[in-house]
PDB file of C-alpha atoms in Angstrom:
ATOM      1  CA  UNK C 529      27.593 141.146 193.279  1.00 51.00           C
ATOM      2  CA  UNK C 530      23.991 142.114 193.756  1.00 54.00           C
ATOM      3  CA  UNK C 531      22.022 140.391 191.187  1.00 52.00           C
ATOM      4  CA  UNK C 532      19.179 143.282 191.015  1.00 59.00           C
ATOM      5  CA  UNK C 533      21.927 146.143 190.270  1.00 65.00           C
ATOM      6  CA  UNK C 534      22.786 147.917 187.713  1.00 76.00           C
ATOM      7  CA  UNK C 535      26.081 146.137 186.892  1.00 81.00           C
ATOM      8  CA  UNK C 536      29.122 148.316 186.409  1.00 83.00           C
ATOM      9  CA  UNK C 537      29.784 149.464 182.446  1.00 85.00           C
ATOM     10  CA  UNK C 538      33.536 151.393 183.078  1.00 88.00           C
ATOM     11  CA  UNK C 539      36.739 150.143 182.192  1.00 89.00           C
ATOM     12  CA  UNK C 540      38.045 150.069 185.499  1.00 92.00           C
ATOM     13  CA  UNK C 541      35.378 148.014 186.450  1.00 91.00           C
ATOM     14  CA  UNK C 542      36.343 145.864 183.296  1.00 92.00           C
ATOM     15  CA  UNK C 543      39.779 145.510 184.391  1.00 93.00           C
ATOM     16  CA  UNK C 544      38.641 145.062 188.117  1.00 93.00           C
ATOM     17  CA  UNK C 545      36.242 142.172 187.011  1.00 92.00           C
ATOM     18  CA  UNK C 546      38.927 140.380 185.218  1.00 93.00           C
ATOM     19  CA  UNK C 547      41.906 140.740 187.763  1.00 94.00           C
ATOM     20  CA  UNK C 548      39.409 139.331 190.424  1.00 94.00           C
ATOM     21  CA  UNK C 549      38.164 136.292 188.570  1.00 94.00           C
ATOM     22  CA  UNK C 550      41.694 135.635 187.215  1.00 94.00           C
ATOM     23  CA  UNK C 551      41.877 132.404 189.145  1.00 95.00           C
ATOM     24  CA  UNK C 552      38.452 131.326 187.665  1.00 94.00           C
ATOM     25  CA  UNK C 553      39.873 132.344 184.112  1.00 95.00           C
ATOM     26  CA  UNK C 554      42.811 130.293 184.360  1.00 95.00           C
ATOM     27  CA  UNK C 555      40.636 127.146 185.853  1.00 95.00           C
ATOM     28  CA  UNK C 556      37.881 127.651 182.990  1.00 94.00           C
ATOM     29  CA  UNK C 557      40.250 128.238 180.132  1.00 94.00           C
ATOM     30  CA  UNK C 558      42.473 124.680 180.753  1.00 92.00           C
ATOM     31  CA  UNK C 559      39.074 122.812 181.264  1.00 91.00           C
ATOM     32  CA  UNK C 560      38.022 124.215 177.537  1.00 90.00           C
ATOM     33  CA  UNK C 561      41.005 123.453 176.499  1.00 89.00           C
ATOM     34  CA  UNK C 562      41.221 119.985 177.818  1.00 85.00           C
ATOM     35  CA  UNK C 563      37.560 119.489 177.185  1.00 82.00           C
ATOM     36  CA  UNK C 564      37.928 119.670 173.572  1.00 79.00           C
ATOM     37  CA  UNK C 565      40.252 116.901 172.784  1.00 75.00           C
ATOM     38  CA  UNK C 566      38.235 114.615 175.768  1.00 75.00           C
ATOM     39  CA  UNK C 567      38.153 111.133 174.947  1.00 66.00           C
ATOM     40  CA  UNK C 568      40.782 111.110 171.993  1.00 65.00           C
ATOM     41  CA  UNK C 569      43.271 108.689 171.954  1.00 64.00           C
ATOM     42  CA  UNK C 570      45.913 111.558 171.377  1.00 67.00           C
ATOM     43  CA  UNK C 571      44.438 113.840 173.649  1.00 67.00           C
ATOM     44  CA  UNK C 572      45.920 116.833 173.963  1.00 73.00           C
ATOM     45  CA  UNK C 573      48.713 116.034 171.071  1.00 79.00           C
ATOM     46  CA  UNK C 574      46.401 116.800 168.634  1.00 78.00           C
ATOM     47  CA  UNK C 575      46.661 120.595 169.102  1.00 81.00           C
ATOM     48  CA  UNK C 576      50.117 120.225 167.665  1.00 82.00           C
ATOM     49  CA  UNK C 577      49.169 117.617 164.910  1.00 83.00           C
ATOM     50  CA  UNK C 578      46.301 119.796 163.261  1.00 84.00           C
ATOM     51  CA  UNK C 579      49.211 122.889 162.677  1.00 84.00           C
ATOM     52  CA  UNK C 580      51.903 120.511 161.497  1.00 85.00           C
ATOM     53  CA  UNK C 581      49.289 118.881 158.941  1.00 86.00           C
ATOM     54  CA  UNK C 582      47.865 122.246 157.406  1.00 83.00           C
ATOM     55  CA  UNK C 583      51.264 123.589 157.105  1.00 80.00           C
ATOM     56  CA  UNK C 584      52.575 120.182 155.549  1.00 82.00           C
ATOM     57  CA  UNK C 585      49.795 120.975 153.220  1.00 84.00           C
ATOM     58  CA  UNK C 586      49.970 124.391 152.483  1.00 78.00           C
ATOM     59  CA  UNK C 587      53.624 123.740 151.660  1.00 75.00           C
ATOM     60  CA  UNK C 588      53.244 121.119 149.739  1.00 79.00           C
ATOM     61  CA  UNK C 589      50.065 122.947 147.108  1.00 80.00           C
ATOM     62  CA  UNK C 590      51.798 125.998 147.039  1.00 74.00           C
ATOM     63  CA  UNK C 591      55.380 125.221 146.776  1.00 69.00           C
ATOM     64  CA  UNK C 592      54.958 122.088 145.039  1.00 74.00           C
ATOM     65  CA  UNK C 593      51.903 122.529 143.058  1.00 77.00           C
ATOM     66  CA  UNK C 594      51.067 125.824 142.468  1.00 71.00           C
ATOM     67  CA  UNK C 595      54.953 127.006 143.001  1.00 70.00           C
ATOM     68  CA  UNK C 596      53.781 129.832 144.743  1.00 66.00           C
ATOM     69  CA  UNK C 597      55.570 133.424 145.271  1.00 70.00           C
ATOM     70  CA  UNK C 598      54.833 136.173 147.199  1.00 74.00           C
ATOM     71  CA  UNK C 599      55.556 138.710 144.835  1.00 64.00           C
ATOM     72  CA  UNK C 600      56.884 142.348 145.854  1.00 48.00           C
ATOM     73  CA  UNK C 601      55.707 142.385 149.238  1.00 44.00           C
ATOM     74  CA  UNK C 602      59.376 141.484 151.040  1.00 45.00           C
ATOM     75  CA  UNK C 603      62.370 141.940 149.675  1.00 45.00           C
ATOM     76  CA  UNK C 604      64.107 139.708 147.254  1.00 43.00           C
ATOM     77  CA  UNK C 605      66.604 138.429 149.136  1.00 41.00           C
ATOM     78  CA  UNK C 606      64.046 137.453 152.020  1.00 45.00           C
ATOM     79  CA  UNK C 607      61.864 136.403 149.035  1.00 50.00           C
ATOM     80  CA  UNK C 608      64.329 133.693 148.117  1.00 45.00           C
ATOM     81  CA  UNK C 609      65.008 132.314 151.460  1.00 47.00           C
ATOM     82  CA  UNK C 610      60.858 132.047 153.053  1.00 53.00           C
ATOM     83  CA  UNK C 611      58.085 129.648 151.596  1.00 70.00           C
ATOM     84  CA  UNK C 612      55.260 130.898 150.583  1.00 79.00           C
ATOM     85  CA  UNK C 613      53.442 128.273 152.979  1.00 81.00           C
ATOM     86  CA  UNK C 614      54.836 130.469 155.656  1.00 86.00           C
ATOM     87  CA  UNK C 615      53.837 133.296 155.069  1.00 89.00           C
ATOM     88  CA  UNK C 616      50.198 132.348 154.141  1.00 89.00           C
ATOM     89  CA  UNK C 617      50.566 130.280 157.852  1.00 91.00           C
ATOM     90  CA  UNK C 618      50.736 133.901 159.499  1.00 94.00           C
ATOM     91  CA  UNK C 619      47.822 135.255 158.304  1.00 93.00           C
ATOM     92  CA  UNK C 620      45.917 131.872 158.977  1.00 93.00           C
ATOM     93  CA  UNK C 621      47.090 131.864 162.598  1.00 95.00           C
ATOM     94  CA  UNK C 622      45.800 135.205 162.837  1.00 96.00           C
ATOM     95  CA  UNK C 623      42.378 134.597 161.506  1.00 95.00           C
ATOM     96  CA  UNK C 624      41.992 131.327 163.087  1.00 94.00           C
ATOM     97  CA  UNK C 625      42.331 133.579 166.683  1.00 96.00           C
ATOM     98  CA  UNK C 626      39.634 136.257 165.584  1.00 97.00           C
ATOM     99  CA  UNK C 627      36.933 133.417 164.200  1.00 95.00           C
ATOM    100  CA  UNK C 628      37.444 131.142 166.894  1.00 95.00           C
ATOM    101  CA  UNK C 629      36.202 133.440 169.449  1.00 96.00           C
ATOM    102  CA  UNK C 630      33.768 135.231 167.208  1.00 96.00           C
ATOM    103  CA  UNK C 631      32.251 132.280 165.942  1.00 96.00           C
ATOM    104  CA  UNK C 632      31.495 130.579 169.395  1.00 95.00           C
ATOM    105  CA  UNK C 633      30.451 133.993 170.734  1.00 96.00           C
ATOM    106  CA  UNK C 634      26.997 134.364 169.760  1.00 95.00           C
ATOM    107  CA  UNK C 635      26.217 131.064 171.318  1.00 93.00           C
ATOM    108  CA  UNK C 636      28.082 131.421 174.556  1.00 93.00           C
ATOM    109  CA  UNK C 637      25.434 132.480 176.547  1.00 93.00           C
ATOM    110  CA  UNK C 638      23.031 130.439 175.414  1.00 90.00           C
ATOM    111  CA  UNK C 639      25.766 127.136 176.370  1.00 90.00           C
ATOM    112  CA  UNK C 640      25.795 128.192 179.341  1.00 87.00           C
ATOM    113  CA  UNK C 641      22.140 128.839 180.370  1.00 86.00           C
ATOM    114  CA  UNK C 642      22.856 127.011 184.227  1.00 86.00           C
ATOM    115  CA  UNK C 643      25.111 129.993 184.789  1.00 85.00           C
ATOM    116  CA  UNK C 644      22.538 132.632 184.203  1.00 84.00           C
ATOM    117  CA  UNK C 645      19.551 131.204 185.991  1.00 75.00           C
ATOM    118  CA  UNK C 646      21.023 129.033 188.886  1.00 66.00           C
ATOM    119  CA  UNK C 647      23.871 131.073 189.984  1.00 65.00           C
ATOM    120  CA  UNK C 648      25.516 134.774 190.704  1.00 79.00           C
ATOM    121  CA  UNK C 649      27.975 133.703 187.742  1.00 85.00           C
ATOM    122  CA  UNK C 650      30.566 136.502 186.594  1.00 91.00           C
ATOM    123  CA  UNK C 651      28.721 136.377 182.745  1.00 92.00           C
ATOM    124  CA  UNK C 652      31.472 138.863 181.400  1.00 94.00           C
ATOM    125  CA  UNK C 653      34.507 136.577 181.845  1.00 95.00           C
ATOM    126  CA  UNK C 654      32.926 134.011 178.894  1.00 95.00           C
ATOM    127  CA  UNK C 655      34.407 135.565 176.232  1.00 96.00           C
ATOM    128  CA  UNK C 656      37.637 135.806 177.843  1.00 97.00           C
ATOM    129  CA  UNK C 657      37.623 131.977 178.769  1.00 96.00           C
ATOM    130  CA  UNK C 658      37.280 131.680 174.879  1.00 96.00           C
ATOM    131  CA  UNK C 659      39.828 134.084 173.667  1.00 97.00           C
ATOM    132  CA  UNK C 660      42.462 132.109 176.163  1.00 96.00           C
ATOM    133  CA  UNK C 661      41.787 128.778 174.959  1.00 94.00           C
ATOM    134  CA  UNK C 662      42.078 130.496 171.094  1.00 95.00           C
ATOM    135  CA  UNK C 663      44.974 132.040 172.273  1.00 96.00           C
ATOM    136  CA  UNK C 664      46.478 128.419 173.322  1.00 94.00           C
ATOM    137  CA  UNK C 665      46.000 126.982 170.077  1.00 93.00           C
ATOM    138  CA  UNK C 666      47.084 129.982 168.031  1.00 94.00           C
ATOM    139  CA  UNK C 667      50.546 129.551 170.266  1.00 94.00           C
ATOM    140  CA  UNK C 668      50.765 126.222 169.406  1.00 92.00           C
ATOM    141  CA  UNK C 669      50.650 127.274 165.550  1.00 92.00           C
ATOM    142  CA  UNK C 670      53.395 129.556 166.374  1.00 94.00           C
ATOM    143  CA  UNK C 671      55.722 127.099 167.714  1.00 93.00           C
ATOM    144  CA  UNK C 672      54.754 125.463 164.976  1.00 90.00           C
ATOM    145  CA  UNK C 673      55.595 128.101 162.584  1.00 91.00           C
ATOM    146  CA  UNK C 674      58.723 129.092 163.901  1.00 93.00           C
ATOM    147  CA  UNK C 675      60.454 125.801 163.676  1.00 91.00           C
ATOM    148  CA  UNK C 676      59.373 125.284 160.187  1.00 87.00           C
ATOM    149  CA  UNK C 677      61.023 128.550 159.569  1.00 90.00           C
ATOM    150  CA  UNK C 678      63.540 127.804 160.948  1.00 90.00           C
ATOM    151  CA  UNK C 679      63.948 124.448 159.386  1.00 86.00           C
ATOM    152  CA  UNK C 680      63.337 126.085 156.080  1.00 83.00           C
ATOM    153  CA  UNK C 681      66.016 128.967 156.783  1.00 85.00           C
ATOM    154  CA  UNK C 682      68.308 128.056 159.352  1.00 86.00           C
ATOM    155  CA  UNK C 683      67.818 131.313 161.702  1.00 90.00           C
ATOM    156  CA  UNK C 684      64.666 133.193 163.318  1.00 92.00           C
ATOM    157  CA  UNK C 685      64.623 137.013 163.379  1.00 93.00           C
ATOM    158  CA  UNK C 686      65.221 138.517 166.608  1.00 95.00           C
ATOM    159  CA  UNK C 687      61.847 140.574 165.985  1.00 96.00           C
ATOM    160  CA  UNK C 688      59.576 137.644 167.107  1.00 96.00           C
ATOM    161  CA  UNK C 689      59.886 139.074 170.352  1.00 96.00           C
ATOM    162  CA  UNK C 690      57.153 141.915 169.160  1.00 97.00           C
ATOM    163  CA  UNK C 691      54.803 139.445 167.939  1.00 97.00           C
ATOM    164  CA  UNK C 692      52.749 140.228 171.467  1.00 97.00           C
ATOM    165  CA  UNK C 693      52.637 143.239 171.377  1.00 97.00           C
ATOM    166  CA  UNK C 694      51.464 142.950 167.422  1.00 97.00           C
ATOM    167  CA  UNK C 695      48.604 140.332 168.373  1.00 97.00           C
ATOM    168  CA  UNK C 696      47.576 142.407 171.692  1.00 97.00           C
ATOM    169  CA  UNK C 697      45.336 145.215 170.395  1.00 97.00           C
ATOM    170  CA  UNK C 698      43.397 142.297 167.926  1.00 97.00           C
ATOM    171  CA  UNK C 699      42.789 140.313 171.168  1.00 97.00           C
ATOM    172  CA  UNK C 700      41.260 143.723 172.649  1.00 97.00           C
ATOM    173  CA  UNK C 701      39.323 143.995 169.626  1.00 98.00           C
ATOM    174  CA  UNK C 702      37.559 140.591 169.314  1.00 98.00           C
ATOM    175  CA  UNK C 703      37.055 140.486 172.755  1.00 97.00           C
ATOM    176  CA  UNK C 704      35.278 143.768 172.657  1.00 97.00           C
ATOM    177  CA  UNK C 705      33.340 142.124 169.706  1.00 97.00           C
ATOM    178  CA  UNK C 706      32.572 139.053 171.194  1.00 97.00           C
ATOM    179  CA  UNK C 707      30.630 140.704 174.166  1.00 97.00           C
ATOM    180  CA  UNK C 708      28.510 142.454 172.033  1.00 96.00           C
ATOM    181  CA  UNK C 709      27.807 138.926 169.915  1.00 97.00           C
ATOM    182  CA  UNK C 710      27.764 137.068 173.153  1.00 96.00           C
ATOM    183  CA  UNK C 711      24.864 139.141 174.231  1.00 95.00           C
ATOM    184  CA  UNK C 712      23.235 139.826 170.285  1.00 95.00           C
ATOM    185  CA  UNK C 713      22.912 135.561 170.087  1.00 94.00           C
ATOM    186  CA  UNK C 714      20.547 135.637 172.894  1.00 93.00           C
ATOM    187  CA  UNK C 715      17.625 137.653 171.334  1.00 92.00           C
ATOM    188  CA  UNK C 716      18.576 137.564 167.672  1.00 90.00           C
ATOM    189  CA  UNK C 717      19.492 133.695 167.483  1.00 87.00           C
ATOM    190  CA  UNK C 718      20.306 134.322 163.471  1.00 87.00           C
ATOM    191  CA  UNK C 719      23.376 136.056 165.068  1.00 91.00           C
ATOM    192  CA  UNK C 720      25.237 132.741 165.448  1.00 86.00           C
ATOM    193  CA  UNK C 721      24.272 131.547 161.211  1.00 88.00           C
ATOM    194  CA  UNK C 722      25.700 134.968 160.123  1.00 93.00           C
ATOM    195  CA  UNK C 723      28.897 135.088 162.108  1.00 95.00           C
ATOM    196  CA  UNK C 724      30.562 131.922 160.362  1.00 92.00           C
ATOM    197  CA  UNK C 725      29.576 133.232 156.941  1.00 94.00           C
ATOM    198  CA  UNK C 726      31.359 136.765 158.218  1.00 95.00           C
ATOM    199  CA  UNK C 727      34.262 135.709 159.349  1.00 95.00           C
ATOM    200  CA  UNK C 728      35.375 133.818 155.687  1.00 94.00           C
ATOM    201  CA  UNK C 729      34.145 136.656 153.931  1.00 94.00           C
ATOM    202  CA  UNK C 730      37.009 138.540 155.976  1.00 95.00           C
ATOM    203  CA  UNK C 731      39.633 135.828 155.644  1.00 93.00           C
ATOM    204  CA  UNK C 732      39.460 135.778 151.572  1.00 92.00           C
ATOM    205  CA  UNK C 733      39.078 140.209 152.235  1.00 93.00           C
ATOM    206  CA  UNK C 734      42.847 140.067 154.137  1.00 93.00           C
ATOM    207  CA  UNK C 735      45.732 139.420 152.796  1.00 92.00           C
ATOM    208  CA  UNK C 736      45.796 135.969 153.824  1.00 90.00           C
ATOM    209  CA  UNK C 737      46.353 134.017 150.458  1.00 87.00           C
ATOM    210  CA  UNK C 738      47.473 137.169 148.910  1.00 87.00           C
ATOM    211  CA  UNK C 739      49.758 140.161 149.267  1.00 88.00           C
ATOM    212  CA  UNK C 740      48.474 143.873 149.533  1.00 88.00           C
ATOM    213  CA  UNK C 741      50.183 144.654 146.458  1.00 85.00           C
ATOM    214  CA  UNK C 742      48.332 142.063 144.247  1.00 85.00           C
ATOM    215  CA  UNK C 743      45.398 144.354 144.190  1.00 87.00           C
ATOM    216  CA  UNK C 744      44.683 147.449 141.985  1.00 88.00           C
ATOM    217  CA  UNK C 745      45.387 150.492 144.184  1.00 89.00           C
ATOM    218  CA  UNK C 746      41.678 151.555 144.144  1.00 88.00           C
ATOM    219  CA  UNK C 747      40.947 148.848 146.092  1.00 89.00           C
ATOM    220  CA  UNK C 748      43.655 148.388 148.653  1.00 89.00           C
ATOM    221  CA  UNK C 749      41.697 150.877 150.938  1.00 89.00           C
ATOM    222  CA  UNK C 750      38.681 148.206 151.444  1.00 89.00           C
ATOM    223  CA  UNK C 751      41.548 145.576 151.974  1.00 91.00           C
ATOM    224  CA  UNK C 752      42.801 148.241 154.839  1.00 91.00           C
ATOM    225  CA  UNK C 753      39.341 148.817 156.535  1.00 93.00           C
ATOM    226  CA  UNK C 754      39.497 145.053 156.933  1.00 95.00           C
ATOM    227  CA  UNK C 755      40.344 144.729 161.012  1.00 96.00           C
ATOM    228  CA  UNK C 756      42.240 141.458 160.235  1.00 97.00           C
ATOM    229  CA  UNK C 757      44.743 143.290 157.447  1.00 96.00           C
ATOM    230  CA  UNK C 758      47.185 145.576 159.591  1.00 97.00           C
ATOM    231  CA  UNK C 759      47.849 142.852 162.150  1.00 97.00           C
ATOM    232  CA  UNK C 760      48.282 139.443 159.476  1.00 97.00           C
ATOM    233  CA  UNK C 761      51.026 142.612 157.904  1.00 95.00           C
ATOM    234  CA  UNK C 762      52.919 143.195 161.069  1.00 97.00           C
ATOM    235  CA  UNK C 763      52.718 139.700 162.037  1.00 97.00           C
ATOM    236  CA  UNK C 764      54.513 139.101 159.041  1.00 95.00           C
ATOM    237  CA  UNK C 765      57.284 141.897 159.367  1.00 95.00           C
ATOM    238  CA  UNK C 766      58.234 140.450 162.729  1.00 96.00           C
ATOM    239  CA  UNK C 767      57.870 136.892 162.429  1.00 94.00           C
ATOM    240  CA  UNK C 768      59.166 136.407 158.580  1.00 91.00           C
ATOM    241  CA  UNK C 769      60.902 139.559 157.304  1.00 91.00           C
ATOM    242  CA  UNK C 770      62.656 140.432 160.185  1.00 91.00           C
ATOM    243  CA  UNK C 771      61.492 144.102 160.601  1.00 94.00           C
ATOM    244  CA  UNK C 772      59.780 146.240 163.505  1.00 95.00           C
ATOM    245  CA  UNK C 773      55.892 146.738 163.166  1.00 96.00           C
ATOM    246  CA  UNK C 774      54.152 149.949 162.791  1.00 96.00           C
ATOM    247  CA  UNK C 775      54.372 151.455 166.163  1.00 97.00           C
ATOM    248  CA  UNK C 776      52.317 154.488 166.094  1.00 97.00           C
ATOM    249  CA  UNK C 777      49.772 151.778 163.777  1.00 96.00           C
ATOM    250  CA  UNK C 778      49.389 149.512 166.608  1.00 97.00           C
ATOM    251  CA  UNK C 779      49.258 152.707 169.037  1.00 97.00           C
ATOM    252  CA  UNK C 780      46.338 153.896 166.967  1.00 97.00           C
ATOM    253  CA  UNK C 781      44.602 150.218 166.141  1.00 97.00           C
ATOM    254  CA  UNK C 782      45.342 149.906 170.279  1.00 97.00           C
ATOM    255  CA  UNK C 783      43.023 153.031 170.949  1.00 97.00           C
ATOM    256  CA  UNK C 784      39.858 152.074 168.865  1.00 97.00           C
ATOM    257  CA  UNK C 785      40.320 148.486 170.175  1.00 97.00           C
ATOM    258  CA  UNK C 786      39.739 149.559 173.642  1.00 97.00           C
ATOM    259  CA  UNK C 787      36.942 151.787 172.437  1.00 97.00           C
ATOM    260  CA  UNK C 788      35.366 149.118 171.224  1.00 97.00           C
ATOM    261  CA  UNK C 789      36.044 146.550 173.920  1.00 97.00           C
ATOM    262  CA  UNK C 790      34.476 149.370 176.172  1.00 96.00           C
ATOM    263  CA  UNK C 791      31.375 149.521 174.323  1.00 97.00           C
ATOM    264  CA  UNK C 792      30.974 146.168 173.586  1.00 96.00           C
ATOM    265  CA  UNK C 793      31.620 145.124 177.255  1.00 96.00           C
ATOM    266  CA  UNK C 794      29.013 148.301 178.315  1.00 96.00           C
ATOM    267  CA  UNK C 795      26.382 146.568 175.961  1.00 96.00           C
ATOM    268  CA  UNK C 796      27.089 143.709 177.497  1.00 95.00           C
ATOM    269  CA  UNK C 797      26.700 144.545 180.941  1.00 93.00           C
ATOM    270  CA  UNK C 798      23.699 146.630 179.804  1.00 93.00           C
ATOM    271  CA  UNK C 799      21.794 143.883 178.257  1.00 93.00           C
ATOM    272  CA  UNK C 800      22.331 141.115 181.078  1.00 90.00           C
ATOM    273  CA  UNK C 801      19.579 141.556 183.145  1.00 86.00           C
ATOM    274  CA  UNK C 802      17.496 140.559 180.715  1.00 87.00           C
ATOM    275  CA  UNK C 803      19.030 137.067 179.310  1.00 88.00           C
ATOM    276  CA  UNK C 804      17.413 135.412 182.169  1.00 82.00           C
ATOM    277  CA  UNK C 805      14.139 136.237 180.893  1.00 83.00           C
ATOM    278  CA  UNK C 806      14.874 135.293 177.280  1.00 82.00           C
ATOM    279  CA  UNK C 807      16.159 132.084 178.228  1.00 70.00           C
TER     280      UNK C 807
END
């Protein structure tokens, strides 16, 4: 790539940028993954351990302490047969994805200043190297998840096979938003003090601890506009109540994803050229 052109701002050249440095990707991604537990006597293990103690937790305040119930949200029957430590795991596994990248985004570039100045580096494939290695963990949790279920229940639903295709258009999403941070955190360093305090704002304004219904109906359309809500609900309908998601929900929440991966990756692309000469 020539360093003093314009770099390319179209999806195809997205897609073509990410197919080509799919080998880098990979490399990067296990190296951040691997990096992170460096030196530990456990290593690696404790990407399991961390899920197994926060659901050990969560099961034992709510189901012990607090003797927690969902409410109307599912069914009775499925009610009576799925701990409420479960279900709140979902939407925890789902935030923990979206704040993991978002968090580190705004101070990716500025990590990683030896790849800006030194080399041609492909800058756009950061974010991406971060979403995998959230991705990772967040699968981990999910193994985790399903064998508590499992444990708790005796079965799993057939309809966990949709759970990719539910979590797919919120990975377009954040990565769309973490270009557009990943670039913002290099001339507006306040970025990366605001983005922590954003993301819990959006945890406690999802259904996370809570179901939908638990709020009066003239607020339910805030909890809706939150981008974390529709997927922690179909994560839930395939993993614990057994049901299909929203298809023509995810087709829609699919279609301003990539709109705003596409703008966020254009600003991105846009604003390069000049990180060298902040940093």
């Amino acid at each position: 790539m020539n360093p003093h052109a314009n770099p390319p701002t179209s999806l195809a050249a997205l897609a073509y940028s990410l197919w080509r440095h799919r080998a880098l990707i990979l490399q990067m991604t296990q190296r951040e993954v691997v990096g992170r537990y460096k030196g530990s006597f456990f290593g690696l293990a404790w990407s399991f351990f961390n899920p197994i103690l926060m659901l050990a937790v969560y099961t034992f305040v709510f189901s012990v302490v607090f003797k927690a119930r969902w409410g109307s949200a599912a069914s009775a029957v499925a009610e009576s047969k799925t701990d409420f430590a479960v279900v709140l795991f979902v939407g925890m596994i789902v935030h923990g994805v979206f704040s993991e990248v978002l968090n580190r985004a705004p101070t990716l570039i500025l990590n990683n200043q030896n790849f800006v100045k030194r080399v041609v580096f492909p800058l756009e494939i950061l974010p991406v190297v971060t979403m995998g290695a959230a991705l990772f963990h967040g699968l981990v949790s999910v193994t985790v998840l399903l064998f508590a279920f499992v444990l708790f229940n005796g079965f799993l639903h057939w309809t966990v096979i949709f759970l990719p295709l539910v979590l797919l258009p919120l990975v377009v999403l954040t990565l769309g938003l973490g270009w557009m941070l990943a670039s913002l955190g290099v001339f507006l360093r306040d970025v990366g003090q605001t983005t922590g305090i954003v993301t819990t704002v959006l945890m406690f304004l999802a259904p996370v601890f809570y179901p939908v219904s638990a709020l009066p109906p003239a607020f339910r359309p805030w909890l809706m506009a939150n981008p974390l809500t529709f997927i922690i609900e179909q994560a839930r309908e395939v993993l614990v109540w057994g049901r299909q998601p929203s298809w023509l929900g995810l087709g829609v929440y699919g279609l301003i994803a990539v709109a705003i991966a596409w703008l966020g990756f254009a600003w991105f692309q846009k604003t390069r050229k000049g990180f060298a000469d902040v940093l």
